[in-house]
Tab-separated table of C-alpha atoms in Angstrom:
chain	number	residue	atom	x	y	z
A	276	MET	CA	83.343	115.085	122.506
A	277	ALA	CA	81.599	112.919	119.834
A	278	ALA	CA	78.431	115.211	120.233
A	279	THR	CA	80.042	117.949	118.920
A	280	TYR	CA	81.190	116.399	115.624
A	281	PHE	CA	77.444	115.312	115.055
A	282	SER	CA	75.968	118.311	115.569
A	283	THR	CA	77.646	119.913	112.422
A	284	LEU	CA	75.958	117.019	110.444
A	285	GLY	CA	72.755	118.783	110.406
A	286	HIS	CA	69.277	116.567	111.156
A	287	SER	CA	68.823	114.389	108.292
A	288	GLY	CA	67.838	110.937	108.693
A	289	VAL	CA	66.812	109.019	111.628
A	290	TRP	CA	67.872	110.200	114.970
A	291	ALA	CA	68.275	107.920	117.989
A	292	ALA	CA	65.658	109.231	120.417
A	293	GLY	CA	66.266	112.608	119.507
A	294	SER	CA	69.932	111.972	120.289
A	295	ASP	CA	72.795	112.120	117.251
A	296	ALA	CA	74.995	110.110	119.590
A	297	PRO	CA	75.961	106.789	117.767
A	298	GLU	CA	73.290	103.931	118.357
A	299	ARG	CA	76.234	101.484	118.765
A	300	THR	CA	79.146	102.017	120.706
A	301	GLU	CA	81.373	99.161	119.339
A	302	VAL	CA	81.394	97.788	115.604
A	303	LYS	CA	83.057	95.125	113.746
A	304	ILE	CA	84.858	95.655	110.662
A	305	GLY	CA	86.096	92.628	108.913
A	306	PHE	CA	89.391	93.108	106.403
A	307	ILE	CA	91.716	90.916	104.622
A	308	PRO	CA	95.533	91.112	105.195
A	309	LEU	CA	96.112	93.548	102.425
A	310	THR	CA	97.685	97.013	102.662
A	311	ASP	CA	94.884	98.658	101.691
A	312	CYS	CA	92.919	97.467	104.816
A	313	ALA	CA	95.025	100.377	106.338
A	314	SER	CA	92.642	103.075	106.992
A	315	VAL	CA	90.483	100.698	108.882
A	316	VAL	CA	93.296	99.521	111.005
A	317	MET	CA	94.865	102.907	111.660
A	318	ALA	CA	91.292	104.292	112.733
A	319	SER	CA	91.305	101.704	115.464
A	320	VAL	CA	95.127	101.808	116.410
A	321	LEU	CA	95.399	105.690	116.529
A	322	GLY	CA	92.104	106.225	118.633
A	323	PHE	CA	90.185	108.183	115.819
A	324	ASP	CA	86.907	106.135	116.469
A	325	LYS	CA	86.843	106.719	119.688
A	326	LYS	CA	86.958	110.630	118.778
A	327	TYR	CA	83.818	110.155	117.134
A	328	GLY	CA	82.094	107.932	119.575
A	329	VAL	CA	82.604	104.480	118.357
A	330	THR	CA	85.138	101.600	118.955
A	331	ILE	CA	86.335	99.817	115.758
A	332	VAL	CA	87.204	96.075	116.465
A	333	PRO	CA	89.112	95.152	113.046
A	334	THR	CA	88.368	91.415	112.414
A	335	LYS	CA	90.860	89.608	110.074
A	336	GLU	CA	89.198	87.466	107.860
A	337	ALA	CA	90.635	84.579	105.751
A	338	SER	CA	88.963	85.023	102.446
A	339	TRP	CA	86.683	87.212	100.596
A	340	ALA	CA	83.804	84.685	100.464
A	341	GLY	CA	84.166	84.434	104.494
A	342	VAL	CA	83.692	88.458	104.334
A	343	ARG	CA	80.588	88.197	102.171
A	344	ASP	CA	78.824	85.649	104.161
A	345	LYS	CA	79.434	87.330	107.586
A	346	LEU	CA	78.244	90.791	105.952
A	347	VAL	CA	74.964	88.898	105.002
A	348	ASN	CA	74.446	87.277	108.030
A	349	GLY	CA	75.444	90.187	110.480
A	350	GLU	CA	78.567	88.494	112.050
A	351	LEU	CA	80.225	91.407	110.780
A	352	ASP	CA	78.806	95.183	110.794
A	353	LEU	CA	81.326	96.431	108.247
A	354	ALA	CA	84.127	95.484	105.896
A	355	HIS	CA	87.172	96.583	104.063
A	356	VAL	CA	85.734	95.007	101.047
A	357	LEU	CA	86.207	94.418	97.270
A	358	TYR	CA	83.926	96.725	94.940
A	359	GLY	CA	82.615	94.287	93.170
A	360	LEU	CA	81.974	92.031	95.749
A	361	VAL	CA	79.334	94.393	97.229
A	362	TYR	CA	77.818	95.109	93.821
A	363	GLY	CA	77.608	91.059	93.457
A	364	VAL	CA	75.737	90.347	96.684
A	365	HIS	CA	73.217	93.336	95.942
A	366	MET	CA	72.613	91.467	92.400
A	367	GLY	CA	72.815	87.777	93.541
A	368	THR	CA	75.644	87.282	91.396
A	369	ALA	CA	77.994	86.285	93.988
A	370	GLY	CA	76.019	83.620	95.926
A	371	PRO	CA	73.425	85.022	98.566
A	372	LYS	CA	71.541	88.423	97.548
A	373	LYS	CA	71.224	91.222	99.886
A	374	ASP	CA	70.632	94.743	99.591
A	375	MET	CA	74.205	96.545	100.018
A	376	ALA	CA	75.650	99.937	100.702
A	377	VAL	CA	79.206	101.356	99.488
A	378	LEU	CA	79.720	104.262	102.000
A	379	MET	CA	82.941	105.439	100.531
A	380	SER	CA	86.095	104.062	98.415
A	381	LEU	CA	89.112	103.103	100.554
A	382	ASN	CA	91.846	103.203	98.011
A	383	ASN	CA	92.923	103.735	94.539
A	384	ASN	CA	95.573	101.843	92.844
A	385	GLY	CA	98.187	99.720	94.103
A	386	GLN	CA	97.430	96.171	92.928
A	387	ALA	CA	99.137	94.460	90.404
A	388	ILE	CA	99.351	91.431	87.840
A	389	THR	CA	102.388	89.009	88.798
A	390	LEU	CA	103.341	86.380	86.312
A	391	SER	CA	105.579	83.436	87.579
A	392	LYS	CA	109.262	83.375	87.417
A	393	ALA	CA	109.160	80.298	85.318
A	394	LEU	CA	107.047	81.933	82.582
A	395	ALA	CA	109.024	85.030	82.968
A	396	ASP	CA	112.432	82.990	82.426
A	397	LYS	CA	111.042	81.979	79.167
A	398	GLY	CA	110.126	85.248	78.033
A	399	ALA	CA	106.629	85.781	79.065
A	400	VAL	CA	106.882	89.133	81.218
A	401	ASP	CA	103.780	91.194	80.025
A	402	GLY	CA	100.477	90.883	78.063
A	403	PRO	CA	101.660	90.835	74.624
A	404	SER	CA	104.932	88.260	75.260
A	405	LEU	CA	102.588	86.226	77.376
A	406	ALA	CA	99.953	85.957	74.562
A	407	ARG	CA	102.551	85.008	72.114
A	408	PHE	CA	104.287	82.463	74.508
A	409	MET	CA	100.636	80.732	75.318
A	410	ALA	CA	100.076	80.745	71.325
A	411	ALA	CA	103.497	78.728	70.955
A	412	ASN	CA	103.282	76.525	73.947
A	413	LYS	CA	99.869	74.998	74.162
A	414	ARG	CA	98.673	73.560	77.556
A	415	GLU	CA	96.269	74.696	80.151
A	416	TYR	CA	97.035	77.999	81.735
A	417	SER	CA	95.784	79.160	84.993
A	418	PHE	CA	95.596	82.564	86.373
A	419	ALA	CA	94.010	83.509	89.995
A	420	GLY	CA	91.818	86.424	91.061
A	421	THR	CA	90.634	86.913	94.634
A	422	PHE	CA	86.931	86.627	94.121
A	423	PRO	CA	84.505	85.981	91.182
A	424	THR	CA	82.922	89.240	91.059
A	425	GLY	CA	85.847	91.464	92.703
A	426	THR	CA	88.194	93.801	91.406
A	427	HIS	CA	90.850	91.264	90.874
A	428	ALA	CA	89.243	89.051	88.809
A	429	MET	CA	87.983	91.977	86.629
A	430	TRP	CA	91.585	93.568	86.116
A	431	MET	CA	92.847	90.018	85.358
A	432	HIS	CA	89.971	89.103	82.740
A	433	TYR	CA	90.684	92.873	81.424
A	434	TRP	CA	94.257	92.429	80.988
A	435	LEU	CA	94.401	88.930	79.364
A	436	ALA	CA	91.902	90.334	76.955
A	437	ALA	CA	93.546	93.564	76.188
A	438	ALA	CA	96.456	91.336	75.132
A	439	GLY	CA	94.141	89.097	72.971
A	440	ILE	CA	93.700	86.273	75.506
A	441	ASN	CA	90.207	85.162	75.922
A	442	PRO	CA	89.910	84.703	79.785
A	443	LEU	CA	86.900	82.524	79.480
A	444	SER	CA	87.920	79.857	76.549
A	445	GLY	CA	91.948	80.631	76.321
A	446	ALA	CA	92.898	80.269	80.007
A	447	LYS	CA	91.475	78.799	83.386
A	448	LEU	CA	90.667	81.317	86.021
A	449	ILE	CA	90.423	80.405	89.657
A	450	THR	CA	89.925	81.831	92.896
A	451	VAL	CA	92.594	82.069	95.639
A	452	PRO	CA	92.453	84.317	98.939
A	453	PRO	CA	95.137	87.113	98.790
A	454	PRO	CA	97.561	85.771	101.609
A	455	GLN	CA	97.444	82.352	100.036
A	456	MET	CA	98.745	83.599	96.539
A	457	VAL	CA	102.481	83.634	96.976
A	458	ALA	CA	102.240	79.976	98.527
A	459	ASN	CA	99.876	78.832	95.665
A	460	MET	CA	102.354	79.754	93.044
A	461	ARG	CA	105.149	78.714	94.751
A	462	VAL	CA	103.896	74.977	94.291
A	463	GLY	CA	102.926	75.593	90.714
A	464	ASN	CA	99.137	76.186	90.932
A	465	MET	CA	98.889	79.032	88.832
A	466	ASP	CA	100.961	80.947	86.140
A	467	GLY	CA	99.798	84.355	87.156
A	468	PHE	CA	97.606	86.355	89.508
A	469	CYS	CA	96.302	89.412	90.193
A	470	VAL	CA	95.958	90.768	93.937
A	471	GLY	CA	96.580	93.750	96.325
A	472	GLU	CA	99.731	94.201	97.964
A	473	PRO	CA	101.871	93.390	99.454
A	474	TRP	CA	101.482	90.023	97.813
A	475	ASN	CA	102.909	90.961	94.500
A	476	HIS	CA	105.795	92.410	95.881
A	477	ARG	CA	106.404	89.317	98.253
A	478	ALA	CA	106.386	87.228	95.186
A	479	ILE	CA	109.277	88.988	93.965
A	480	MET	CA	111.241	88.971	97.333
A	481	ASP	CA	110.747	85.348	97.362
A	482	GLY	CA	111.884	84.923	93.866
A	483	ILE	CA	108.934	83.393	92.584
A	484	GLY	CA	106.926	85.852	90.446
A	485	VAL	CA	107.476	89.188	88.392
A	486	THR	CA	105.211	92.197	88.003
A	487	ALA	CA	103.943	92.259	84.612
A	488	ASN	CA	101.716	95.251	85.081
A	489	THR	CA	100.315	97.396	88.244
A	490	THR	CA	96.468	98.094	88.146
A	491	GLN	CA	97.393	101.617	87.688
A	492	ASP	CA	98.975	100.899	84.300
A	493	LEU	CA	95.414	99.496	83.360
A	494	TRP	CA	93.325	102.372	84.709
A	495	LYS	CA	94.898	105.544	86.877
A	496	ASP	CA	93.449	105.886	89.921
A	497	HIS	CA	91.105	103.321	89.704
A	498	PRO	CA	88.554	102.402	92.384
A	499	GLU	CA	89.565	99.542	94.589
A	500	LYS	CA	88.354	98.586	98.157
A	501	VAL	CA	85.339	100.188	99.565
A	502	LEU	CA	84.070	100.557	103.125
A	503	GLY	CA	81.164	98.093	102.785
A	504	THR	CA	78.045	97.190	104.691
A	505	THR	CA	74.240	96.194	104.336
A	506	ALA	CA	71.607	98.569	103.319
A	507	ASP	CA	69.846	97.541	106.892
A	508	PHE	CA	73.072	98.457	108.661
A	509	VAL	CA	72.660	102.285	107.462
A	510	LYS	CA	68.884	102.361	107.861
A	511	LYS	CA	69.214	100.958	111.543
A	512	TYR	CA	72.402	102.639	112.694
A	513	PRO	CA	72.686	105.890	110.914
A	514	ASN	CA	74.621	107.844	113.545
A	515	THR	CA	76.830	104.966	113.905
A	516	THR	CA	77.625	104.648	110.273
A	517	ARG	CA	78.542	108.431	110.123
A	518	ALA	CA	80.861	108.141	113.029
A	519	VAL	CA	82.620	105.173	111.724
A	520	MET	CA	82.789	106.880	108.124
A	521	MET	CA	84.335	110.001	109.871
A	522	ALA	CA	86.982	107.802	111.784
A	523	VAL	CA	87.798	105.943	108.499
A	524	LEU	CA	88.439	109.376	106.600
A	525	GLU	CA	90.445	110.709	109.240
A	526	ALA	CA	92.683	107.840	109.016
A	527	SER	CA	92.684	108.160	105.416
A	528	ARG	CA	93.729	111.619	105.532
A	529	TRP	CA	96.421	110.933	108.146
A	530	ILE	CA	98.024	108.087	106.253
A	531	ASP	CA	98.428	110.161	103.235
A	532	ALA	CA	99.643	113.211	105.035
A	533	GLY	CA	103.328	112.370	104.878
A	534	LEU	CA	105.980	110.143	104.550
A	535	GLN	CA	106.573	109.490	108.348
A	536	ASN	CA	102.800	108.564	108.475
A	537	LYS	CA	103.111	106.146	105.836
A	538	LEU	CA	106.224	104.450	107.359
A	539	LYS	CA	104.062	104.055	110.793
A	540	MET	CA	101.198	102.764	108.924
A	541	ALA	CA	103.374	100.131	107.040
A	542	GLU	CA	105.190	99.139	110.534
A	543	THR	CA	101.555	98.862	112.163
A	544	VAL	CA	99.657	96.812	109.454
A	545	ALA	CA	102.654	94.657	108.485
A	546	GLN	CA	102.307	93.076	112.367
A	547	LYS	CA	101.012	89.655	113.107
A	548	ALA	CA	97.665	90.925	113.974
A	549	TYR	CA	97.151	92.131	110.714
A	550	ILE	CA	99.057	91.423	107.599
A	551	ASN	CA	101.504	89.331	109.160
A	552	THR	CA	104.617	90.024	106.818
A	553	GLY	CA	107.684	91.922	106.847
A	554	VAL	CA	107.694	95.525	106.642
A	555	ASP	CA	109.952	95.600	103.646
A	556	ALA	CA	107.277	93.646	101.826
A	557	ILE	CA	104.922	96.788	102.357
A	558	ASN	CA	106.772	100.385	102.761
A	559	GLN	CA	108.457	100.497	99.224
A	560	ARG	CA	105.447	100.271	96.847
A	561	ILE	CA	103.075	102.516	99.432
A	562	LEU	CA	105.723	105.234	98.660
A	563	GLY	CA	105.737	104.425	94.866
A	564	ARG	CA	109.128	102.855	94.906
A	565	TYR	CA	108.443	99.679	92.561
A	566	GLN	CA	110.472	96.861	90.891
A	567	ASN	CA	109.269	94.292	88.566
A	568	GLY	CA	111.752	91.492	89.914
A	569	LEU	CA	113.665	91.562	86.242
A	570	GLY	CA	115.907	94.160	87.312
A	571	ARG	CA	113.768	97.282	86.270
A	572	THR	CA	113.041	99.855	89.133
A	573	TRP	CA	110.936	102.842	88.882
A	574	ASP	CA	108.871	105.608	90.961
A	575	ASP	CA	105.240	105.491	90.319
A	576	PRO	CA	103.469	108.631	91.111
A	577	ASN	CA	100.158	106.558	91.062
A	578	HIS	CA	100.855	104.302	93.892
A	579	MET	CA	98.214	103.442	96.420
A	580	LYS	CA	96.277	106.489	97.555
A	581	PHE	CA	94.209	106.614	100.468
A	582	PHE	CA	93.088	110.218	100.507
A	583	ASN	CA	94.629	112.263	97.937
A	584	ASP	CA	92.618	115.708	99.101
A	585	GLY	CA	89.289	113.419	99.481
A	586	LYS	CA	89.691	112.472	95.702
A	587	VAL	CA	89.866	108.621	96.568
A	588	ASN	CA	87.031	108.473	98.820
A	589	PHE	CA	83.914	109.804	96.953
A	590	PRO	CA	81.863	106.921	96.010
A	591	TYR	CA	81.814	107.524	92.417
A	592	LEU	CA	78.656	106.209	90.757
A	593	SER	CA	80.473	105.443	87.665
A	594	ASP	CA	83.152	103.389	89.479
A	595	GLY	CA	80.354	101.315	90.597
A	596	MET	CA	78.750	101.123	87.294
A	597	TRP	CA	82.246	100.026	85.677
A	598	PHE	CA	82.141	96.817	87.815
A	599	LEU	CA	78.521	95.865	86.564
A	600	THR	CA	79.786	96.421	82.922
A	601	GLN	CA	82.256	93.924	83.226
A	602	HIS	CA	79.798	91.595	85.339
A	603	LYS	CA	77.971	91.686	81.851
A	604	ARG	CA	80.670	91.380	79.670
A	605	TRP	CA	81.761	88.271	81.153
A	606	GLY	CA	78.635	86.590	81.697
A	607	LEU	CA	78.054	86.760	85.308
A	608	ILE	CA	74.902	88.637	84.872
A	609	LYS	CA	72.698	87.888	81.617
A	610	SER	CA	71.197	90.794	80.630
A	611	HIS	CA	71.784	94.383	80.892
A	612	PRO	CA	70.771	95.887	84.555
A	613	ASP	CA	69.742	99.338	85.317
A	614	TYR	CA	73.067	100.254	85.784
A	615	LEU	CA	72.537	103.734	86.955
A	616	GLY	CA	69.850	102.828	89.273
A	617	ILE	CA	71.612	100.317	90.923
A	618	ALA	CA	74.685	102.356	91.455
A	619	LYS	CA	72.404	104.960	93.266
A	620	GLN	CA	70.959	102.346	95.228
A	621	ILE	CA	74.144	100.812	96.721
A	622	ASN	CA	76.620	104.006	96.605
A	623	GLN	CA	75.769	106.247	99.512
A	624	ILE	CA	76.411	109.563	97.742
A	625	GLU	CA	74.374	111.841	99.947
A	626	LEU	CA	75.458	110.572	103.349
A	627	TYR	CA	79.142	110.600	102.027
A	628	LYS	CA	78.563	114.193	100.887
A	629	SER	CA	77.214	115.186	104.677
A	630	VAL	CA	80.119	113.517	106.104
A	631	ALA	CA	82.696	114.968	104.051
A	632	GLY	CA	81.247	118.373	104.484
A	633	ALA	CA	81.139	118.023	108.142
A	634	MET	CA	84.992	117.361	107.952
A	635	GLY	CA	85.937	120.066	105.531
A	636	ILE	CA	86.590	117.434	102.877
A	637	SER	CA	85.991	118.752	99.295
A	638	VAL	CA	83.537	116.680	97.219
A	639	PRO	CA	83.704	116.522	93.484
A	640	LYS	CA	80.420	118.184	91.819
A	641	ASP	CA	79.881	115.257	89.654
A	642	PRO	CA	79.132	111.958	90.956
A	643	MET	CA	80.648	110.389	87.444
A	644	ARG	CA	84.097	110.664	86.094
A	645	SER	CA	85.856	109.894	83.070
A	646	SER	CA	89.216	107.788	82.542
A	647	LYS	CA	91.045	106.077	79.601
A	648	LEU	CA	91.920	102.474	80.399
A	649	MET	CA	94.696	100.905	79.226
A	650	ASP	CA	93.366	99.361	75.787
A	651	GLY	CA	92.620	103.332	74.906
A	652	VAL	CA	88.822	102.640	75.937
A	653	VAL	CA	87.270	105.664	77.706
A	654	TRP	CA	84.838	104.865	80.421
A	655	ASP	CA	82.769	107.720	81.531
A	656	GLY	CA	79.311	106.051	82.646
A	657	LYS	CA	77.279	107.730	79.877
A	658	ASP	CA	76.269	104.536	77.815
A	659	PRO	CA	77.004	101.711	79.993
A	660	ALA	CA	75.430	98.926	77.801
A	661	ARG	CA	76.981	100.213	74.838
A	662	TYR	CA	80.389	99.963	76.740
A	663	ALA	CA	79.676	96.736	77.871
A	664	ASP	CA	78.891	95.458	74.411
A	665	SER	CA	81.524	97.304	72.861
A	666	PHE	CA	84.471	94.836	73.695
A	667	ALA	CA	85.689	92.458	70.907
A	668	ILE	CA	86.420	89.631	73.604
A	669	LYS	CA	83.498	89.052	75.681
A	670	ALA	CA	80.986	86.034	76.958
């Protein structure tokens, strides 16, 4: 069966001994216990991997630093991983330097910024009220992200700066693995955090945090996790890489196909082997049913999406470039890199197009996209150096 799927791909790239079957029959894919690991998990649970001739072994990891190290040393073949982590490793910004590859985007939206209930009870419930409170009540304030170059650290920096709080001089930013966020807030280790679900909703359920903003408030349909691997893996195992991409794309499409699928996904990933939480911590926000922990409830059409007719999964060059602009803005890289050149090295646009084409999934015409973020500033990838330098609050 696998062969028929592969024959539609066209013979581009390296082929294993004249065959287009996967070179490897089993791959280890690392994941962190977060709702957005769902497409990798469901590709395995529903058997989409077998359909394309591979077996995905989802491997639960404790921290993003652990995911990074295991990708670099080959203990993991691929991973559900932070966009900015892949770019950080490629640039040598976040520890070891190694050429990396973003195969596809796994989800848009669905993360949030949580403030402690203690702060909320004193009136600090969003960016502006937090800024006023911090100005009036001087002490060291700590906020957590999940990895120094990662998505959540960048959202946290961006959100604080948009409220007029300098995240470098006016606050302390710490790194905490996602599953440990709620426990750390419970004992008072931080005033706020940015993390993926279900940990923001969990903080509300446990009565220790409130949702100040969702990340889709910051940037509608923003890039989030990706399917990442090393450049070496793609070169060495091109057919295996394609097979895994197809399985994960099919799972992405399946999740977004309807309510029942989403609920089945929530039940599956809540299990101990994956996220290890109550299904009620997951199943509301994936349907866009939000509450902030302060009595407000709303339906959010821009909830976590895994497919959205293929719009989610295309690895836009401008998405990767945005993280580089923020790494430069906050002094993680000292000089302007070749933003577009690096994005073209990392994001496997042609590979993605061939896989999507074989599966009848539509692909956007332009590898750049334009978005307006929460501060009204438009990001379109056209002048990344100017964009990075344009912010009033920066390193």
